[in-house]
Short mmCIF file of C-alpha atoms in Angstrom, two decimals:
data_model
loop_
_atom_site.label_atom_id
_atom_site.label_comp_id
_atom_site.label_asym_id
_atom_site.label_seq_id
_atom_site.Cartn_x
_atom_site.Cartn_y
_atom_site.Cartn_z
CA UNK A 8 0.00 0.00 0.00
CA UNK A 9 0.93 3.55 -0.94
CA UNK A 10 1.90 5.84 2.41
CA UNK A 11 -1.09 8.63 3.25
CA UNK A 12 1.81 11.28 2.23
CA UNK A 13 2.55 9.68 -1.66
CA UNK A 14 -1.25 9.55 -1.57
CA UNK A 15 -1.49 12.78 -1.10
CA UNK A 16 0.60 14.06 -2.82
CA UNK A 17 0.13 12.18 -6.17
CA UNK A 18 -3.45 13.69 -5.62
CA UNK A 19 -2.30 17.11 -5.93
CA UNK A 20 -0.01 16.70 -8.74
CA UNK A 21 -2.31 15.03 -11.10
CA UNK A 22 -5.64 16.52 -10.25
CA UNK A 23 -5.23 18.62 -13.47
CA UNK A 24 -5.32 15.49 -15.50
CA UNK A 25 -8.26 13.57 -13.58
CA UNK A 26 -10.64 16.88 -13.44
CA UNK A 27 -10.14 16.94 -17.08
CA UNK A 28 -11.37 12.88 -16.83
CA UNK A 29 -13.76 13.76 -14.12
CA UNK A 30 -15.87 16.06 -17.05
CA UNK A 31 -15.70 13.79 -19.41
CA UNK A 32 -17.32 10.88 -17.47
CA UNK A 33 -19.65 13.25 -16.02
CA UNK A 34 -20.47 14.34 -19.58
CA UNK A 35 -21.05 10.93 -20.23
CA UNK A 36 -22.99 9.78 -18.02
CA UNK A 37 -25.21 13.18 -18.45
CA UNK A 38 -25.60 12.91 -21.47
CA UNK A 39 -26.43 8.84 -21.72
CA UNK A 40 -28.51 9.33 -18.23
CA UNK A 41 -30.48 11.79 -20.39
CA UNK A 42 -31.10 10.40 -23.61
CA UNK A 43 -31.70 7.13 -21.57
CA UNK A 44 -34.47 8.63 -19.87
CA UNK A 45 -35.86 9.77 -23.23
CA UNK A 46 -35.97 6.09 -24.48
CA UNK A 47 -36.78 5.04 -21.39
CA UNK A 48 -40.03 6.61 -21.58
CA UNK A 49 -40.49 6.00 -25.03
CA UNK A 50 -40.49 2.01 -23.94
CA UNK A 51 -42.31 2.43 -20.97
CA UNK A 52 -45.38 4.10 -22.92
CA UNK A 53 -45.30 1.16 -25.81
CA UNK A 54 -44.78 -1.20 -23.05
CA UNK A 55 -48.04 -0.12 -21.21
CA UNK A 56 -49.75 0.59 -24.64
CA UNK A 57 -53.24 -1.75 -25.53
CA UNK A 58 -51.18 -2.66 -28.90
CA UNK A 59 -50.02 -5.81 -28.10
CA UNK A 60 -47.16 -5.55 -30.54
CA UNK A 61 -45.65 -2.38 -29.17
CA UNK A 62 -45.33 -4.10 -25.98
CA UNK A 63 -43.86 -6.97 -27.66
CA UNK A 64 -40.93 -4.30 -29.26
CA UNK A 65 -40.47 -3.03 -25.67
CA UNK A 66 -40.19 -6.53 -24.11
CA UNK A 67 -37.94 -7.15 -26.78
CA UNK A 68 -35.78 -4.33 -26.37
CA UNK A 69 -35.40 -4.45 -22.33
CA UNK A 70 -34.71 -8.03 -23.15
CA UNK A 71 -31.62 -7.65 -25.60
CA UNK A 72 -30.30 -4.93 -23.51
CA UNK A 73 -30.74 -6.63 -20.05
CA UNK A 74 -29.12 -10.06 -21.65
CA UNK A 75 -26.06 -8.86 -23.00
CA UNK A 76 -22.98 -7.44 -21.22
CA UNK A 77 -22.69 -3.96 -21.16
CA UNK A 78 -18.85 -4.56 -22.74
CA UNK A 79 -20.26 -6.44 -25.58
CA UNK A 80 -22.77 -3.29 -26.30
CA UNK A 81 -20.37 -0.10 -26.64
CA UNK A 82 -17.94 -2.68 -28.43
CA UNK A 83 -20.66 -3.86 -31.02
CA UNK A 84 -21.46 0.04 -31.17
CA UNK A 85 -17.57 1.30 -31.70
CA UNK A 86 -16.17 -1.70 -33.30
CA UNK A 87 -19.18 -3.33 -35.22
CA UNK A 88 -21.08 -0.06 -36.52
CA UNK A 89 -17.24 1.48 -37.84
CA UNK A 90 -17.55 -0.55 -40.75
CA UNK A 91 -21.18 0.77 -41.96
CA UNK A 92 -20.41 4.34 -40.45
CA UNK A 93 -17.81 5.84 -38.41
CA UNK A 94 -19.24 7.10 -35.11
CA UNK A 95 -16.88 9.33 -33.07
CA UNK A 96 -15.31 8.07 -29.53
CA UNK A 97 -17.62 9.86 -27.50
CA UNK A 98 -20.94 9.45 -29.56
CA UNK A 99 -20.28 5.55 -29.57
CA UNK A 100 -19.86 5.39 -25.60
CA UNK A 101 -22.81 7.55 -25.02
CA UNK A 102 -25.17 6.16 -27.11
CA UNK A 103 -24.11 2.13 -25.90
CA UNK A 104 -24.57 3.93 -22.37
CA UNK A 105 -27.88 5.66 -23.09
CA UNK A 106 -28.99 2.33 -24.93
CA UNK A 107 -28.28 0.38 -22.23
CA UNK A 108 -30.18 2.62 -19.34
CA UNK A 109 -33.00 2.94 -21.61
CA UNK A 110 -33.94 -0.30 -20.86
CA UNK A 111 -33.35 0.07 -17.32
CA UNK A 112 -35.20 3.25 -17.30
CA UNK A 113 -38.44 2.15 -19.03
CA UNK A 114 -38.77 -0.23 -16.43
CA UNK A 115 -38.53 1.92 -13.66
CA UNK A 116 -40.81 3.97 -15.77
CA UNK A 117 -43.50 0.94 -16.03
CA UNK A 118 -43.38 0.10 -12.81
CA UNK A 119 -43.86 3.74 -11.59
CA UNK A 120 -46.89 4.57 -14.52
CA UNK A 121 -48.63 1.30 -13.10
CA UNK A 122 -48.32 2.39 -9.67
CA UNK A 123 -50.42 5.23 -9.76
CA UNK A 124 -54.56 4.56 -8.68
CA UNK A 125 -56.36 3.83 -12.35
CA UNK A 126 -58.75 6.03 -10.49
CA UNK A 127 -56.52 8.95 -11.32
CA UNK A 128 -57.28 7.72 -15.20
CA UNK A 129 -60.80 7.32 -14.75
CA UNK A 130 -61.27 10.91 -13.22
CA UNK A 131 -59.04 12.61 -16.08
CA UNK A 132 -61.49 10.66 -18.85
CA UNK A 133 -64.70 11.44 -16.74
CA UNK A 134 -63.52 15.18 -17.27
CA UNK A 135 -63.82 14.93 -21.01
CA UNK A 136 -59.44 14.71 -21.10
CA UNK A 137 -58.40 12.07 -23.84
CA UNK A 138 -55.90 9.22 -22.62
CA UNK A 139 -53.14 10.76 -23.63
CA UNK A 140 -53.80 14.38 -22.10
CA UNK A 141 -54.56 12.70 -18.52
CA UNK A 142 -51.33 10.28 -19.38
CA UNK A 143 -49.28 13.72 -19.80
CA UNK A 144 -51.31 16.24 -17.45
CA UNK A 145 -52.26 13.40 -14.61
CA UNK A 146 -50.09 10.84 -14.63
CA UNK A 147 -46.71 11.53 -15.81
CA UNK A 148 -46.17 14.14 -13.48
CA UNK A 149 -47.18 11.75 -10.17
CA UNK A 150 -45.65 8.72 -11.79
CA UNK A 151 -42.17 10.56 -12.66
CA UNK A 152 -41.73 11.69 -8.68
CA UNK A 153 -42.03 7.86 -7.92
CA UNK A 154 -39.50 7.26 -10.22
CA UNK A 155 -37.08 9.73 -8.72
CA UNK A 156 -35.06 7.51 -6.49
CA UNK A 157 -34.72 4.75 -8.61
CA UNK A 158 -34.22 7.12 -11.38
CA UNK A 159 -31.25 8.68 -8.85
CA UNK A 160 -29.85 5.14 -8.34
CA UNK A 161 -29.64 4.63 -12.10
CA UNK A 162 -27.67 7.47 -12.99
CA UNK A 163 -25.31 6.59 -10.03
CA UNK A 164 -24.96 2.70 -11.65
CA UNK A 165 -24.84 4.65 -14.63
CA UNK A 166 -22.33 6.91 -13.45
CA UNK A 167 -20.08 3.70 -12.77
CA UNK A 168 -21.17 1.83 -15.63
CA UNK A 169 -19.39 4.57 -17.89
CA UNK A 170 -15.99 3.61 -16.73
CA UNK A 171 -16.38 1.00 -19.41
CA UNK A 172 -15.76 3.36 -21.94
CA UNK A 173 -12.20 3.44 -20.94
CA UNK A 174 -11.84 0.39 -23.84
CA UNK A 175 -12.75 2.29 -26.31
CA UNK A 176 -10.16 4.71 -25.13
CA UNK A 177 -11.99 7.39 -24.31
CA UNK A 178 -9.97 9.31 -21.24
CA UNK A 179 -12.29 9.18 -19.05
CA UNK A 180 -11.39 8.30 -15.49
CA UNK A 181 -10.85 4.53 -15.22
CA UNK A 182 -8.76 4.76 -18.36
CA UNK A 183 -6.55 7.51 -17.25
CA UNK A 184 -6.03 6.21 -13.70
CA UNK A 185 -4.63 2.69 -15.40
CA UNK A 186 -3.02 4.62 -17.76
CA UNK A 187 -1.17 7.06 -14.97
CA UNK A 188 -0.78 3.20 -12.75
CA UNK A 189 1.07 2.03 -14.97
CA UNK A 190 3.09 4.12 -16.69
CA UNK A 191 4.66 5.24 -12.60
CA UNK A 192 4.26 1.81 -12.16
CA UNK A 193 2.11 2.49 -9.33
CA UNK A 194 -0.85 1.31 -9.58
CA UNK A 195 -2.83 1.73 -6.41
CA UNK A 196 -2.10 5.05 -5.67
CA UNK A 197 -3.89 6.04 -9.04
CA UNK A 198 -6.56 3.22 -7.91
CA UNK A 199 -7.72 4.46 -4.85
CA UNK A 200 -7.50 7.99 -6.42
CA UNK A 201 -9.45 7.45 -8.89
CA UNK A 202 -12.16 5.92 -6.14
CA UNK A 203 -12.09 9.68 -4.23
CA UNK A 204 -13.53 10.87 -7.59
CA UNK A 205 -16.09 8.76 -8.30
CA UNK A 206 -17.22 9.43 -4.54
CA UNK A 207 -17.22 13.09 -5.39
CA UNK A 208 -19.53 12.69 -8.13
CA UNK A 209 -21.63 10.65 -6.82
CA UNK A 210 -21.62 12.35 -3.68
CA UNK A 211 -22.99 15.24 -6.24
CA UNK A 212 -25.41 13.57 -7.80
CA UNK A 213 -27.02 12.36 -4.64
CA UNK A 214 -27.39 15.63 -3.31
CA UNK A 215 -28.95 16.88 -6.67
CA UNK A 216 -31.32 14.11 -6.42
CA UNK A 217 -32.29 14.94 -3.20
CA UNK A 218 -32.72 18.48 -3.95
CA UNK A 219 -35.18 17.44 -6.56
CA UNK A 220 -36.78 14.90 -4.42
CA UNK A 221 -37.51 18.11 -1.54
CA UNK A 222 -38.96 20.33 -4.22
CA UNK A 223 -41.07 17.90 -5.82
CA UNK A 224 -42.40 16.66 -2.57
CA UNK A 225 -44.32 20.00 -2.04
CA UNK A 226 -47.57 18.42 -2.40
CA UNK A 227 -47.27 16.36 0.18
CA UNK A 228 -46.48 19.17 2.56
CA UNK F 9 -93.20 16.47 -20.75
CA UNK F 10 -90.10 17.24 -19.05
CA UNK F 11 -86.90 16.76 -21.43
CA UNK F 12 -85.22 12.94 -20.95
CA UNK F 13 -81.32 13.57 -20.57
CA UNK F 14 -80.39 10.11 -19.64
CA UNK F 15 -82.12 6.78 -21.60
CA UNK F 16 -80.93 3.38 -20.80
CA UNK F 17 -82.95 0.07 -23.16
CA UNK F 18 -81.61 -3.36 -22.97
CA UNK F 19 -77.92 -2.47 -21.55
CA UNK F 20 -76.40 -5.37 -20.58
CA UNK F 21 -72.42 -6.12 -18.97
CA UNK F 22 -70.02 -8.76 -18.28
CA UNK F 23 -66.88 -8.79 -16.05
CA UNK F 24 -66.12 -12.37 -17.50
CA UNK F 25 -68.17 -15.13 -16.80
CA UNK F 26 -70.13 -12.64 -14.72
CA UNK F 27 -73.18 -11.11 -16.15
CA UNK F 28 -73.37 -8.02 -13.92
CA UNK F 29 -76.36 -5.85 -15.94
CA UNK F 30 -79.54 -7.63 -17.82
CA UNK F 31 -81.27 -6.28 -19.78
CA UNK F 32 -81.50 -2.87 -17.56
CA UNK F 33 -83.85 -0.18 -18.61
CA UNK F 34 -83.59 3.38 -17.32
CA UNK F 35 -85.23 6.79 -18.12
CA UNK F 36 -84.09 9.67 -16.44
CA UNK F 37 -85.66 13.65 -17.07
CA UNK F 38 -84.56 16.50 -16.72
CA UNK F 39 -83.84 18.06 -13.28
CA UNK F 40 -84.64 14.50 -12.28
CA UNK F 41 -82.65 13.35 -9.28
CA UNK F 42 -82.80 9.88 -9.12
CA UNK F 43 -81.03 7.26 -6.42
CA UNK F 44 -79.86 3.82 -7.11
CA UNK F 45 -79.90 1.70 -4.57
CA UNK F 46 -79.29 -1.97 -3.34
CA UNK F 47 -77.19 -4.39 -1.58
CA UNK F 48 -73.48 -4.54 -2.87
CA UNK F 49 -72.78 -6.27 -6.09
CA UNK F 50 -76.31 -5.64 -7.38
CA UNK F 51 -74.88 -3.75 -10.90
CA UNK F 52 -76.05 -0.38 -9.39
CA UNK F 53 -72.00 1.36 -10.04
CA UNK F 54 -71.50 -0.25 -13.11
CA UNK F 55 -75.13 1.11 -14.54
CA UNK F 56 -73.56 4.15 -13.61
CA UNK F 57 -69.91 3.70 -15.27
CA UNK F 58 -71.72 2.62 -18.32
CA UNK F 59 -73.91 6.37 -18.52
CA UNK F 60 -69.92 7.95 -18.23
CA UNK F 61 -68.25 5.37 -20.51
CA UNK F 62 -65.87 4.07 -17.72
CA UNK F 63 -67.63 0.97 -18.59
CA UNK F 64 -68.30 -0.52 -21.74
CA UNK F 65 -71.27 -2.15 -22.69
CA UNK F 66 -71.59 -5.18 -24.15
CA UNK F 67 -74.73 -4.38 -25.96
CA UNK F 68 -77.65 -2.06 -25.42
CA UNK F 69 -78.01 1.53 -26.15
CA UNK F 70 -77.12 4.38 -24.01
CA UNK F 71 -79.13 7.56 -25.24
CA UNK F 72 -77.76 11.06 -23.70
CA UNK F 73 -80.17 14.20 -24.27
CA UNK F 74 -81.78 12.37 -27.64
CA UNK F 75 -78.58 10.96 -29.32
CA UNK F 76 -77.91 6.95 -28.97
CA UNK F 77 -73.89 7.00 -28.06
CA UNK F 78 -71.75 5.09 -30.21
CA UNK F 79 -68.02 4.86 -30.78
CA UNK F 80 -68.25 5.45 -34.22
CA UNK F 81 -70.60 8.64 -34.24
CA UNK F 82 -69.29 9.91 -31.11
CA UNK F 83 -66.19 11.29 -29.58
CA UNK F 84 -66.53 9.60 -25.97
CA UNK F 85 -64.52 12.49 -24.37
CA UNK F 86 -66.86 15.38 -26.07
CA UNK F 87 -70.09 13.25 -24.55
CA UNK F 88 -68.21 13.24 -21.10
CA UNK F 89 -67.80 16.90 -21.13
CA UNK F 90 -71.57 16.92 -20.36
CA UNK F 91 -72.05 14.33 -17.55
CA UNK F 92 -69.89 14.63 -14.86
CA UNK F 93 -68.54 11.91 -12.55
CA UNK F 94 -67.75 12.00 -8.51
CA UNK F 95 -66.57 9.09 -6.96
CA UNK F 96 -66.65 7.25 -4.00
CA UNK F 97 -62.82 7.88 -3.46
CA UNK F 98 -62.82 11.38 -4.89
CA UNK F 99 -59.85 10.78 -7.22
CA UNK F 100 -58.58 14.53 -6.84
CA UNK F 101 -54.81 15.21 -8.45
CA UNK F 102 -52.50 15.16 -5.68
CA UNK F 103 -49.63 17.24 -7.30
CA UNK F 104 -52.35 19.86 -7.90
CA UNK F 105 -53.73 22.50 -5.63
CA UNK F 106 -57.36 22.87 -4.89
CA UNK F 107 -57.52 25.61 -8.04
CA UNK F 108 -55.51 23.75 -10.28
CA UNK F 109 -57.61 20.78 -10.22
CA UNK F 110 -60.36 22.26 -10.61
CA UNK F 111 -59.57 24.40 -13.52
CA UNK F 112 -57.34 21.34 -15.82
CA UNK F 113 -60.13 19.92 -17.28
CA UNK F 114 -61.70 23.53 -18.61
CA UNK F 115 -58.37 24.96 -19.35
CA UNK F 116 -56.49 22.00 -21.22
CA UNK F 117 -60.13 20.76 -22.90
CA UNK F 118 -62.75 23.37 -23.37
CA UNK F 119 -59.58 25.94 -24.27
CA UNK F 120 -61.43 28.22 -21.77
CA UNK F 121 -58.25 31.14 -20.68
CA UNK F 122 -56.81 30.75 -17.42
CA UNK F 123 -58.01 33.64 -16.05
CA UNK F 124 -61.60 33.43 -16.78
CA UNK F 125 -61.35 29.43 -15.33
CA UNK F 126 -59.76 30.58 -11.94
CA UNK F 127 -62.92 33.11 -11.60
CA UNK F 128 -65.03 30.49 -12.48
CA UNK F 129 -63.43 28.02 -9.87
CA UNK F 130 -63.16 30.99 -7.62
CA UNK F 131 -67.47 30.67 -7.66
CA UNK F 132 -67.75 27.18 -7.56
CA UNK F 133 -65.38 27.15 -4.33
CA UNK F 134 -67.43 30.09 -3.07
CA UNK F 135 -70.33 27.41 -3.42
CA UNK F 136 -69.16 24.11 -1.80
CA UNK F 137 -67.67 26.44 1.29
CA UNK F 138 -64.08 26.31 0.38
CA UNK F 139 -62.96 29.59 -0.53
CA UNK F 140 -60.05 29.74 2.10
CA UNK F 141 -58.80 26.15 0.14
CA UNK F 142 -57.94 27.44 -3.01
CA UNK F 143 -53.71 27.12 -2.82
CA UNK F 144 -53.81 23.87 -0.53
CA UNK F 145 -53.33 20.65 -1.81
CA UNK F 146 -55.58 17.69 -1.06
CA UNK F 147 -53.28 15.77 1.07
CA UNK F 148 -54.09 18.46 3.94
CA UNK F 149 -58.20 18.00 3.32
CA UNK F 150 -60.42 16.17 5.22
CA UNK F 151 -62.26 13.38 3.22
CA UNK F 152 -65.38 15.37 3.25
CA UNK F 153 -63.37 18.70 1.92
CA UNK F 154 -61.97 16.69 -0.40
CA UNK F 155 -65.36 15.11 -1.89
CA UNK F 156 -66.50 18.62 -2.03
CA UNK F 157 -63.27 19.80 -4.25
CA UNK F 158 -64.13 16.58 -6.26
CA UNK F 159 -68.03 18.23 -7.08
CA UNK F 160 -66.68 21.98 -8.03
CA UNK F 161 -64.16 20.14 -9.98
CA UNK F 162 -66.92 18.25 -12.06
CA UNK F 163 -69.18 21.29 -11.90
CA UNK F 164 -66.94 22.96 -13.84
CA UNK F 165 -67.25 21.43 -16.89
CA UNK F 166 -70.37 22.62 -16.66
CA UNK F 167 -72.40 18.93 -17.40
CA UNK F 168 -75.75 18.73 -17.91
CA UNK F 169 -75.88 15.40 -15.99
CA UNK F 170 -73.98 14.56 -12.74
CA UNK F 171 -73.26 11.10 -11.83
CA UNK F 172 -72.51 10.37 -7.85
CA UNK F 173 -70.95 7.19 -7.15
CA UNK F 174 -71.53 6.42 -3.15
CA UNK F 175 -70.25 10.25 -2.70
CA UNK F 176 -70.11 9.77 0.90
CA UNK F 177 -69.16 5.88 1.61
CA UNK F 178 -65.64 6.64 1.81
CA UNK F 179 -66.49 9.52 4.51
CA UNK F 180 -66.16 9.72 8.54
CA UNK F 181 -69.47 9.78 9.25
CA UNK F 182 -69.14 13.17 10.89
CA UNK F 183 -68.23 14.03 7.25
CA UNK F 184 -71.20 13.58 5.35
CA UNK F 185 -73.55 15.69 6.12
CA UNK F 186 -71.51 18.86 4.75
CA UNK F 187 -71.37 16.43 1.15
CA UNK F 188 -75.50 15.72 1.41
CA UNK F 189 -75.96 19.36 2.12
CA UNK F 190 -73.77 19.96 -0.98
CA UNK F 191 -75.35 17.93 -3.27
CA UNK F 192 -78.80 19.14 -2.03
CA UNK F 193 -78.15 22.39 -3.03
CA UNK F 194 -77.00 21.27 -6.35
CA UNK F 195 -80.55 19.32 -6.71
CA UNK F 196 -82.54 22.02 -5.61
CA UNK F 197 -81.05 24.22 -8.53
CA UNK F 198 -82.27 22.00 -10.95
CA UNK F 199 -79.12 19.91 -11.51
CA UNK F 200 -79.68 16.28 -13.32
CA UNK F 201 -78.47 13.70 -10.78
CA UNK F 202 -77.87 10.20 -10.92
CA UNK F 203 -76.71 8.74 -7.39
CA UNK F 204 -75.55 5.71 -6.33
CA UNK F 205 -75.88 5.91 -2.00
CA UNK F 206 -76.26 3.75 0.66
CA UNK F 207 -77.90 7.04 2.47
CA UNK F 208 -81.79 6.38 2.51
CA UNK F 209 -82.59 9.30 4.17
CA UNK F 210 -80.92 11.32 1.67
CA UNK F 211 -82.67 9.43 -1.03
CA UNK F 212 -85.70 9.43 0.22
CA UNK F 213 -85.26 13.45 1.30
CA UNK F 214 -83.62 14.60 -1.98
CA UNK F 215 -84.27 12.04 -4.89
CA UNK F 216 -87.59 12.49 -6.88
CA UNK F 217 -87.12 8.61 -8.22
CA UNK F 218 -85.97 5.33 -6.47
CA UNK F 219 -84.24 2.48 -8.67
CA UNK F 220 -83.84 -0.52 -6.67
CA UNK F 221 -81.38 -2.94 -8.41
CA UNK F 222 -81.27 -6.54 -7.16
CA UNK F 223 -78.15 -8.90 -9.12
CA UNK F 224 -77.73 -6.57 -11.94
CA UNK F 225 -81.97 -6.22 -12.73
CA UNK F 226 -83.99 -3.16 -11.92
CA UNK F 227 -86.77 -4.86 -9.93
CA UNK F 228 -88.29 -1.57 -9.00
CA UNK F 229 -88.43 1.62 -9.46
CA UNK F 230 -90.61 4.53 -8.48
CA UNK F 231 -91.57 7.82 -7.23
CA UNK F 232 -89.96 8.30 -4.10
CA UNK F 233 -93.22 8.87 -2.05
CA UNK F 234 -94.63 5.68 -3.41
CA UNK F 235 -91.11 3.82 -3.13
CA UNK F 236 -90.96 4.29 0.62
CA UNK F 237 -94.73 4.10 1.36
CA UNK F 238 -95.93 1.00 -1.27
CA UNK F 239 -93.07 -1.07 -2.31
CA UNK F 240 -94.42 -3.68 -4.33
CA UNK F 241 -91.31 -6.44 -4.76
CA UNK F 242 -91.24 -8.71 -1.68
CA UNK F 243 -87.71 -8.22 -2.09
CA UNK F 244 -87.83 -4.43 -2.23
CA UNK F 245 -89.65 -4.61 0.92
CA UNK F 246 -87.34 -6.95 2.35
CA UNK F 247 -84.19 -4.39 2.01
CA UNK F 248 -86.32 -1.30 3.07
CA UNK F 249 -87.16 -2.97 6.46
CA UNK F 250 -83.12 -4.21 6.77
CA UNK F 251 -82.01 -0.91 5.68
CA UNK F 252 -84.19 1.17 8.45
CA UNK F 253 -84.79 1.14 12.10
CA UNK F 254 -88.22 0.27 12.94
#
């Protein structure tokens, strides 16, 4: 084990290079958090839809997604796709990301839709609202609060989960703390460095959550 | 010959193997305010789903204000604007304030502007006693405050027709009096009512017609004098004398 002092000290002298990092996997796993949730709802509405075959496509997709290694996803994505089009570093890591909490997502989303009374529903329709007004209006907006902290859990797994990029080489930071490791042949220094980060950012994004969580709560007040 | 808002020949419904409504008949006038009553199971809620479309029929015709209802002549959610709907468990939107559920349905349907909807919720608070409830959300009303919101909120569609589904079963019974007395005033204006209660006093106080529904059939139904005084079924008689203290 390194000494608290080289710990330190490493710290300091690299934290140029690992904020740098820190962005980009926070950029990441914005961005695929994001354009997950987008998807996520996308499959969550087919998968509660009363066309059977749109909740076929949904099982379908959360199925493929769930059943594969993440790994195998951004590499089919950078690796596999190249040869039809080119798809640049970051684009293929965010997208194999945002693919893969889609399907994570729309069932958080499912679950959360189905939880609310189908009196809530039934009094939008008896109002003269169409399904999909009282679905946007009604529902959505009590159904998304539920899905806040799982949706918060998510983007911390997701947070994580974008360290895989670092085989594709993007610099994010799992691929620059290996890369730092062993070049100074020093490899758990840069290891348990690169854990303080991760706890920063997810010590962010649990207090953003939470901040959400308070203001959305005010009806319960 | 008063105008008939509500007309009900041959409906019939099935949950399943279950065959909840047969062959049910109903006529209901203008201004009428008619109670449906009988022992639990006996179709009387789902009658009343079917006039709002909550249930569908399996065949029958449903005739609102002259025109027989169909999917194919009629958009379902213009024919709800005119009947409105309360219901046993109120249903209000919790992540909406007093005003704000009351005025989604006029603002994001009938394209009504905000401003002129708040006024208009402004009176219809004004006449269910809630005026200081406007900004509070349900979560802090009692059950009968809340069943109250749920009435201004239906009101303000502005229906021809209101539909009550056991308005006060969910209630503390301290509770619903301040509903009954709500709804009272609403059928002493003239209001077209359709309740489903458990309340007999209320019905027999308030409603002009009785329709006593025994395992989804209309065995009786009459004037309310002549309801309470001279019921004919042996049945009919049977849940009167269960129903009230002698």
């Amino acid at each position: 084990m390194p000494s608290f002092s080289h710990f330190l000290s490493t710290l300091a002298d690299t934290k140029g290079v690992f904020i740098d990092a820190m962005l980009l996997t926070l950029k990441l796993t914005v961005v695929s958090v994001l354009v997950g949730i987008v998807i996520g709802l996308f499959f969550a509405l087919l998968k509660i839809s009363r066309v059977k075959i749109l909740g076929w496509i949904s099982d379908a997709y959360v199925y493929l997604v769930r059943g594969t290694p993440l790994i195998v996803q951004i590499f089919i994505l950078y690796f596999g796709m190249s040869g039809i089009f080119l798809i640049p570093d970051f684009w293929a890591a965010a997208l194999a990301l945002a693919f893969h909490n889609g399907a994570y997502i729309a069932e958080i989303f499912r679950g959360s839709i189905q939880s609310i009374d189908q009196g809530q529903m039934e009094a939008g329709r008896s109002l003269g609202m169409s399904r999909s007004l009282t679905m946007r209006r009604i529902i959505l907006p009590q159904a998304f609060r539920r899905a806040l902290p799982p949706l918060g859990n998510q983007f911390i797994i997701g947070l994580k989960d974008s360290s895989l990029a670092a085989f594709i080489s993007m610099n994010e930071l799992f691929n620059v703390a290996t890369t730092l490791g062993s070049n100074n042949f020093d490899e758990m220094t840069f290891l348990l460095i690169v854990a303080v980060y991760y706890l920063i950012l997810v010590a962010i994004l649990t207090i953003v959550v939470n901040l959400i969580e308070k203001r959305l709560a005010k009806s319960d007040r | 010959m008063a105008k008939e808002m509500i007309r009900i020949e041959k409906l019939n419904k099935s949950f399943g193997d279950l065959h909840v409504l047969k062959d049910v008949d109903l006529s209901v006038n203008e201004s009428d305010v008619v109670c449906l009553i009988g022992s639990s199971g006996s179709g009387k809620s789902t009658l009343l789903r079917c006039m709002n479309f909550l249930e569908k029929k399996d065949n029958g015709k449903i005739i609102i204000e002259g025109e027989e209802i169909t999917k194919e002549k009629h958009n379902i959610n213009e024919v709800r604007q005119k009947v409105g709907m309360v219901f046993q468990h109120f249903y209000l939107f919790p992540h909406k304030t007093v005003l704000e559920n009351i005025i989604e349905a006029p603002v994001m349907v009938k394209k009504i502007p905000k401003k002129q909807a708040i006024q208009e919720a402004r009176d219809l608070l004004k006449k269910v006693d809630l005026s200081d409830k406007e900004d509070v959300y349900p979560s802090k009303l009692s059950g009968g405050q809340k069943q109250r919101v749920a009435i201004a909120r239906a009101l303000a569609m502005k229906p021809d027709i209101m539909l009550f589904d056991e308005p006060t079963s969910a209630l503390d019974p301290e509770l619903v009096g301040e509903v009954l007395a709500t709804m009272k005033e609403l059928a002493v204006e003239g209001m077209t009512m359709v309740i489903v209660t458990h309340e007999m006093g209320f019905a027999r106080e308030v409603a002009n017609k009785i329709v006593y529904m025994h395992e989804g059939t209309i065995l009786e139904a009459a004037d309310t004098q002549e309801f309470f005084s001279s019921p004919k079924d042996e049945r009919t008689k049977a849940f009167l004398s269960a129903t009230t203290i002698k």
